Amino acid sequence: MSDWVSLTPSVLAAGGAILFVLLLLALLMVRRSQRRHSDMLRQQIRHLDKELQKANKQALEVRSVMVGLGQQVSEQQDIILHLSERLKELENADTDGRMYSRASKMVKLGADINELIEECELPKAEAELMLSLQKKMSGREAIPPLSSDPEQRSSAGNQQRSARKPVRRN
């Protein structure tokens, strides 16, 4: 046993040294593993940073597109408003056309001036004009003749002027 006791301190020292070396190797391996893990995390962070930048660019593009679409929608609303106003104007203008069409039919059926004024809401002068035109078109009223020869008009005009002005002689 004495041999065993004498070997024990040296075995213990050797065992402690081996244990120390093993712990040191384990520590180095853990540290190397942590470095690899840390490098991998840095790469993931860089990759995620790039993805974030891409997403930010896309968000800016989407935002600018939305602004453009908003402007186009606003322009389209203005156009729709203008067209709606124009449509109302045309409907009102068409109402006037229907009014004159109705008045013309009434004149053909023999309506008098008061009926035109009341039923079609025409001013008196327009109602008289419509009645006069209808009479002329139906041949009940004489149409004054128009001369188409310019020489006859100029000679007739000269005769009328000379009849009005006395000729003076000195």
PDB file of C-alpha atoms in Angstrom:
ATOM      1  CA  MET A   1       0.000   0.000   0.000  1.00  0.00           C
ATOM      2  CA  SER A   2       2.776   2.188   0.457  1.00  0.00           C
ATOM      3  CA  ASP A   3       3.490   1.996  -3.189  1.00  0.00           C
ATOM      4  CA  TRP A   4       0.063   3.038  -3.863  1.00  0.00           C
ATOM      5  CA  VAL A   5       0.279   6.009  -1.494  1.00  0.00           C
ATOM      6  CA  SER A   6       3.562   7.086  -2.982  1.00  0.00           C
ATOM      7  CA  LEU A   7       2.061   6.987  -6.462  1.00  0.00           C
ATOM      8  CA  THR A   8      -1.039   8.819  -5.470  1.00  0.00           C
ATOM      9  CA  PRO A   9       0.393  12.345  -5.327  1.00  0.00           C
ATOM     10  CA  SER A  10       2.044  11.943  -8.713  1.00  0.00           C
ATOM     11  CA  VAL A  11      -1.039  10.278 -10.173  1.00  0.00           C
ATOM     12  CA  LEU A  12      -3.145  12.989  -8.672  1.00  0.00           C
ATOM     13  CA  ALA A  13      -0.905  15.661 -10.144  1.00  0.00           C
ATOM     14  CA  ALA A  14      -0.929  13.956 -13.559  1.00  0.00           C
ATOM     15  CA  GLY A  15      -4.689  13.447 -13.324  1.00  0.00           C
ATOM     16  CA  GLY A  16      -5.133  17.072 -12.342  1.00  0.00           C
ATOM     17  CA  ALA A  17      -2.975  18.192 -15.259  1.00  0.00           C
ATOM     18  CA  ILE A  18      -4.917  15.999 -17.683  1.00  0.00           C
ATOM     19  CA  LEU A  19      -8.162  17.271 -16.217  1.00  0.00           C
ATOM     20  CA  PHE A  20      -6.904  20.836 -16.591  1.00  0.00           C
ATOM     21  CA  VAL A  21      -5.931  20.222 -20.221  1.00  0.00           C
ATOM     22  CA  LEU A  22      -9.302  18.599 -20.913  1.00  0.00           C
ATOM     23  CA  LEU A  23     -11.104  21.528 -19.311  1.00  0.00           C
ATOM     24  CA  LEU A  24      -8.948  23.919 -21.310  1.00  0.00           C
ATOM     25  CA  LEU A  25      -9.761  22.034 -24.546  1.00  0.00           C
ATOM     26  CA  ALA A  26     -13.460  21.993 -23.657  1.00  0.00           C
ATOM     27  CA  LEU A  27     -13.305  25.706 -22.947  1.00  0.00           C
ATOM     28  CA  LEU A  28     -11.590  26.357 -26.306  1.00  0.00           C
ATOM     29  CA  MET A  29     -14.185  24.232 -28.109  1.00  0.00           C
ATOM     30  CA  VAL A  30     -17.024  26.079 -26.405  1.00  0.00           C
ATOM     31  CA  ARG A  31     -15.394  29.384 -27.268  1.00  0.00           C
ATOM     32  CA  ARG A  32     -14.907  28.317 -30.908  1.00  0.00           C
ATOM     33  CA  SER A  33     -18.539  27.196 -31.028  1.00  0.00           C
ATOM     34  CA  GLN A  34     -19.632  30.536 -29.597  1.00  0.00           C
ATOM     35  CA  ARG A  35     -17.564  32.348 -32.247  1.00  0.00           C
ATOM     36  CA  ARG A  36     -19.176  30.307 -35.015  1.00  0.00           C
ATOM     37  CA  HIS A  37     -22.584  30.962 -33.518  1.00  0.00           C
ATOM     38  CA  SER A  38     -21.764  34.654 -33.193  1.00  0.00           C
ATOM     39  CA  ASP A  39     -20.560  34.789 -36.847  1.00  0.00           C
ATOM     40  CA  MET A  40     -23.718  33.034 -37.953  1.00  0.00           C
ATOM     41  CA  LEU A  41     -25.813  35.526 -35.966  1.00  0.00           C
ATOM     42  CA  ARG A  42     -23.895  38.446 -37.560  1.00  0.00           C
ATOM     43  CA  GLN A  43     -24.607  37.001 -41.021  1.00  0.00           C
ATOM     44  CA  GLN A  44     -28.277  36.616 -40.150  1.00  0.00           C
ATOM     45  CA  ILE A  45     -28.328  40.203 -38.868  1.00  0.00           C
ATOM     46  CA  ARG A  46     -26.733  41.445 -42.134  1.00  0.00           C
ATOM     47  CA  HIS A  47     -29.223  39.411 -44.159  1.00  0.00           C
ATOM     48  CA  LEU A  48     -32.143  40.709 -42.093  1.00  0.00           C
ATOM     49  CA  ASP A  49     -30.759  44.245 -42.442  1.00  0.00           C
ATOM     50  CA  LYS A  50     -30.741  43.854 -46.232  1.00  0.00           C
ATOM     51  CA  GLU A  51     -34.271  42.459 -46.138  1.00  0.00           C
ATOM     52  CA  LEU A  52     -35.351  45.399 -43.976  1.00  0.00           C
ATOM     53  CA  GLN A  53     -33.825  47.855 -46.459  1.00  0.00           C
ATOM     54  CA  LYS A  54     -35.636  46.101 -49.325  1.00  0.00           C
ATOM     55  CA  ALA A  55     -38.896  46.225 -47.386  1.00  0.00           C
ATOM     56  CA  ASN A  56     -38.361  49.937 -46.670  1.00  0.00           C
ATOM     57  CA  LYS A  57     -37.747  50.621 -50.376  1.00  0.00           C
ATOM     58  CA  GLN A  58     -40.864  48.666 -51.298  1.00  0.00           C
ATOM     59  CA  ALA A  59     -42.869  50.552 -48.682  1.00  0.00           C
ATOM     60  CA  LEU A  60     -41.659  53.866 -50.163  1.00  0.00           C
ATOM     61  CA  GLU A  61     -42.586  52.677 -53.656  1.00  0.00           C
ATOM     62  CA  VAL A  62     -46.017  51.580 -52.466  1.00  0.00           C
ATOM     63  CA  ARG A  63     -46.460  54.907 -50.712  1.00  0.00           C
ATOM     64  CA  SER A  64     -45.542  56.878 -53.834  1.00  0.00           C
ATOM     65  CA  VAL A  65     -47.885  54.701 -55.903  1.00  0.00           C
ATOM     66  CA  MET A  66     -50.666  55.320 -53.393  1.00  0.00           C
ATOM     67  CA  VAL A  67     -50.066  59.072 -53.594  1.00  0.00           C
ATOM     68  CA  GLY A  68     -50.195  58.862 -57.395  1.00  0.00           C
ATOM     69  CA  LEU A  69     -53.374  56.813 -57.262  1.00  0.00           C
ATOM     70  CA  GLY A  70     -54.876  59.284 -54.827  1.00  0.00           C
ATOM     71  CA  GLN A  71     -54.161  62.109 -57.247  1.00  0.00           C
ATOM     72  CA  GLN A  72     -55.652  60.145 -60.131  1.00  0.00           C
ATOM     73  CA  VAL A  73     -58.754  59.354 -58.086  1.00  0.00           C
ATOM     74  CA  SER A  74     -59.078  63.048 -57.257  1.00  0.00           C
ATOM     75  CA  GLU A  75     -58.729  63.967 -60.935  1.00  0.00           C
ATOM     76  CA  GLN A  76     -61.307  61.326 -61.883  1.00  0.00           C
ATOM     77  CA  GLN A  77     -63.706  62.694 -59.271  1.00  0.00           C
ATOM     78  CA  ASP A  78     -63.259  66.176 -60.752  1.00  0.00           C
ATOM     79  CA  ILE A  79     -63.955  64.788 -64.226  1.00  0.00           C
ATOM     80  CA  ILE A  80     -67.034  62.925 -62.985  1.00  0.00           C
ATOM     81  CA  LEU A  81     -68.298  66.075 -61.283  1.00  0.00           C
ATOM     82  CA  HIS A  82     -67.750  68.098 -64.463  1.00  0.00           C
ATOM     83  CA  LEU A  83     -69.467  65.449 -66.597  1.00  0.00           C
ATOM     84  CA  SER A  84     -72.379  65.246 -64.190  1.00  0.00           C
ATOM     85  CA  GLU A  85     -72.825  69.034 -64.342  1.00  0.00           C
ATOM     86  CA  ARG A  86     -72.579  68.922 -68.127  1.00  0.00           C
ATOM     87  CA  LEU A  87     -75.151  66.117 -68.239  1.00  0.00           C
ATOM     88  CA  LYS A  88     -77.552  68.207 -66.166  1.00  0.00           C
ATOM     89  CA  GLU A  89     -77.006  71.138 -68.538  1.00  0.00           C
ATOM     90  CA  LEU A  90     -77.725  68.935 -71.539  1.00  0.00           C
ATOM     91  CA  GLU A  91     -80.836  67.525 -69.876  1.00  0.00           C
ATOM     92  CA  ASN A  92     -82.065  71.068 -69.282  1.00  0.00           C
ATOM     93  CA  ALA A  93     -81.239  72.034 -72.872  1.00  0.00           C
ATOM     94  CA  ASP A  94     -83.105  68.962 -74.070  1.00  0.00           C
ATOM     95  CA  THR A  95     -86.092  70.030 -71.974  1.00  0.00           C
ATOM     96  CA  ASP A  96     -86.110  73.312 -73.906  1.00  0.00           C
ATOM     97  CA  GLY A  97     -86.048  71.355 -77.167  1.00  0.00           C
ATOM     98  CA  ARG A  98     -88.971  69.223 -76.020  1.00  0.00           C
ATOM     99  CA  MET A  99     -90.832  72.389 -75.055  1.00  0.00           C
ATOM    100  CA  TYR A 100     -90.437  73.840 -78.573  1.00  0.00           C
ATOM    101  CA  SER A 101     -91.271  70.512 -80.153  1.00  0.00           C
ATOM    102  CA  ARG A 102     -94.474  70.337 -78.113  1.00  0.00           C
ATOM    103  CA  ALA A 103     -95.321  73.946 -78.985  1.00  0.00           C
ATOM    104  CA  SER A 104     -94.814  73.193 -82.685  1.00  0.00           C
ATOM    105  CA  LYS A 105     -97.174  70.218 -82.482  1.00  0.00           C
ATOM    106  CA  MET A 106     -99.747  72.319 -80.651  1.00  0.00           C
ATOM    107  CA  VAL A 107     -99.545  75.013 -83.354  1.00  0.00           C
ATOM    108  CA  LYS A 108    -100.080  72.363 -86.068  1.00  0.00           C
ATOM    109  CA  LEU A 109    -103.123  71.135 -84.151  1.00  0.00           C
ATOM    110  CA  GLY A 110    -104.527  74.672 -84.075  1.00  0.00           C
ATOM    111  CA  ALA A 111    -103.586  76.020 -80.636  1.00  0.00           C
ATOM    112  CA  ASP A 112    -103.825  79.767 -80.143  1.00  0.00           C
ATOM    113  CA  ILE A 113    -101.238  82.101 -78.626  1.00  0.00           C
ATOM    114  CA  ASN A 114    -102.610  81.906 -75.086  1.00  0.00           C
ATOM    115  CA  GLU A 115    -102.463  78.098 -75.063  1.00  0.00           C
ATOM    116  CA  LEU A 116     -98.816  78.207 -76.199  1.00  0.00           C
ATOM    117  CA  ILE A 117     -97.921  80.695 -73.496  1.00  0.00           C
ATOM    118  CA  GLU A 118     -99.653  78.723 -70.740  1.00  0.00           C
ATOM    119  CA  GLU A 119     -98.895  75.123 -71.728  1.00  0.00           C
ATOM    120  CA  CYS A 120     -95.338  75.523 -73.033  1.00  0.00           C
ATOM    121  CA  GLU A 121     -94.311  78.482 -70.886  1.00  0.00           C
ATOM    122  CA  LEU A 122     -93.160  80.399 -73.942  1.00  0.00           C
ATOM    123  CA  PRO A 123     -92.719  84.166 -73.930  1.00  0.00           C
ATOM    124  CA  LYS A 124     -95.358  85.984 -75.956  1.00  0.00           C
ATOM    125  CA  ALA A 125     -92.916  86.996 -78.707  1.00  0.00           C
ATOM    126  CA  GLU A 126     -91.793  83.383 -79.234  1.00  0.00           C
ATOM    127  CA  ALA A 127     -95.376  82.123 -79.281  1.00  0.00           C
ATOM    128  CA  GLU A 128     -96.282  84.775 -81.899  1.00  0.00           C
ATOM    129  CA  LEU A 129     -93.228  83.831 -83.947  1.00  0.00           C
ATOM    130  CA  MET A 130     -94.167  80.134 -83.884  1.00  0.00           C
ATOM    131  CA  LEU A 131     -97.747  80.919 -84.970  1.00  0.00           C
ATOM    132  CA  SER A 132     -96.501  83.179 -87.759  1.00  0.00           C
ATOM    133  CA  LEU A 133     -94.013  80.593 -89.007  1.00  0.00           C
ATOM    134  CA  GLN A 134     -96.665  77.876 -88.993  1.00  0.00           C
ATOM    135  CA  LYS A 135     -99.052  80.084 -90.964  1.00  0.00           C
ATOM    136  CA  LYS A 136     -96.338  80.876 -93.515  1.00  0.00           C
ATOM    137  CA  MET A 137     -95.419  77.222 -93.837  1.00  0.00           C
ATOM    138  CA  SER A 138     -99.032  76.176 -94.321  1.00  0.00           C
ATOM    139  CA  GLY A 139     -99.565  78.946 -96.918  1.00  0.00           C
ATOM    140  CA  ARG A 140    -102.170  80.889 -94.921  1.00  0.00           C
ATOM    141  CA  GLU A 141     -99.969  83.975 -94.780  1.00  0.00           C
ATOM    142  CA  ALA A 142     -98.275  85.620 -97.749  1.00  0.00           C
ATOM    143  CA  ILE A 143     -94.512  85.689 -97.797  1.00  0.00           C
ATOM    144  CA  PRO A 144     -93.097  88.923 -99.161  1.00  0.00           C
ATOM    145  CA  PRO A 145     -91.230  88.333-102.453  1.00  0.00           C
ATOM    146  CA  LEU A 146     -87.491  88.645-102.495  1.00  0.00           C
ATOM    147  CA  SER A 147     -85.770  89.741-105.687  1.00  0.00           C
ATOM    148  CA  SER A 148     -82.701  87.708-106.478  1.00  0.00           C
ATOM    149  CA  ASP A 149     -81.289  89.982-109.183  1.00  0.00           C
ATOM    150  CA  PRO A 150     -78.714  92.402-107.680  1.00  0.00           C
ATOM    151  CA  GLU A 151     -79.052  94.862-110.627  1.00  0.00           C
ATOM    152  CA  GLN A 152     -82.769  95.253-110.031  1.00  0.00           C
ATOM    153  CA  ARG A 153     -82.148  95.937-106.367  1.00  0.00           C
ATOM    154  CA  SER A 154     -79.463  98.554-107.067  1.00  0.00           C
ATOM    155  CA  SER A 155     -81.521 100.306-109.763  1.00  0.00           C
ATOM    156  CA  ALA A 156     -84.609 100.216-107.529  1.00  0.00           C
ATOM    157  CA  GLY A 157     -82.535 101.588-104.648  1.00  0.00           C
ATOM    158  CA  ASN A 158     -81.161 104.386-106.856  1.00  0.00           C
ATOM    159  CA  GLN A 159     -84.675 105.283-108.046  1.00  0.00           C
ATOM    160  CA  GLN A 160     -85.904 105.476-104.474  1.00  0.00           C
ATOM    161  CA  ARG A 161     -82.961 107.685-103.455  1.00  0.00           C
ATOM    162  CA  SER A 162     -83.380 110.031-106.402  1.00  0.00           C
ATOM    163  CA  ALA A 163     -87.083 110.360-105.650  1.00  0.00           C
ATOM    164  CA  ARG A 164     -86.287 111.399-102.095  1.00  0.00           C
ATOM    165  CA  LYS A 165     -83.537 113.966-102.815  1.00  0.00           C
ATOM    166  CA  PRO A 166     -84.205 117.005-104.929  1.00  0.00           C
ATOM    167  CA  VAL A 167     -81.420 117.787-107.364  1.00  0.00           C
ATOM    168  CA  ARG A 168     -79.795 121.190-106.805  1.00  0.00           C
ATOM    169  CA  ARG A 169     -78.189 123.184-109.558  1.00  0.00           C
ATOM    170  CA  ASN A 170     -76.198 126.343-109.247  1.00  0.00           C
TER     171      ASN A 170
END
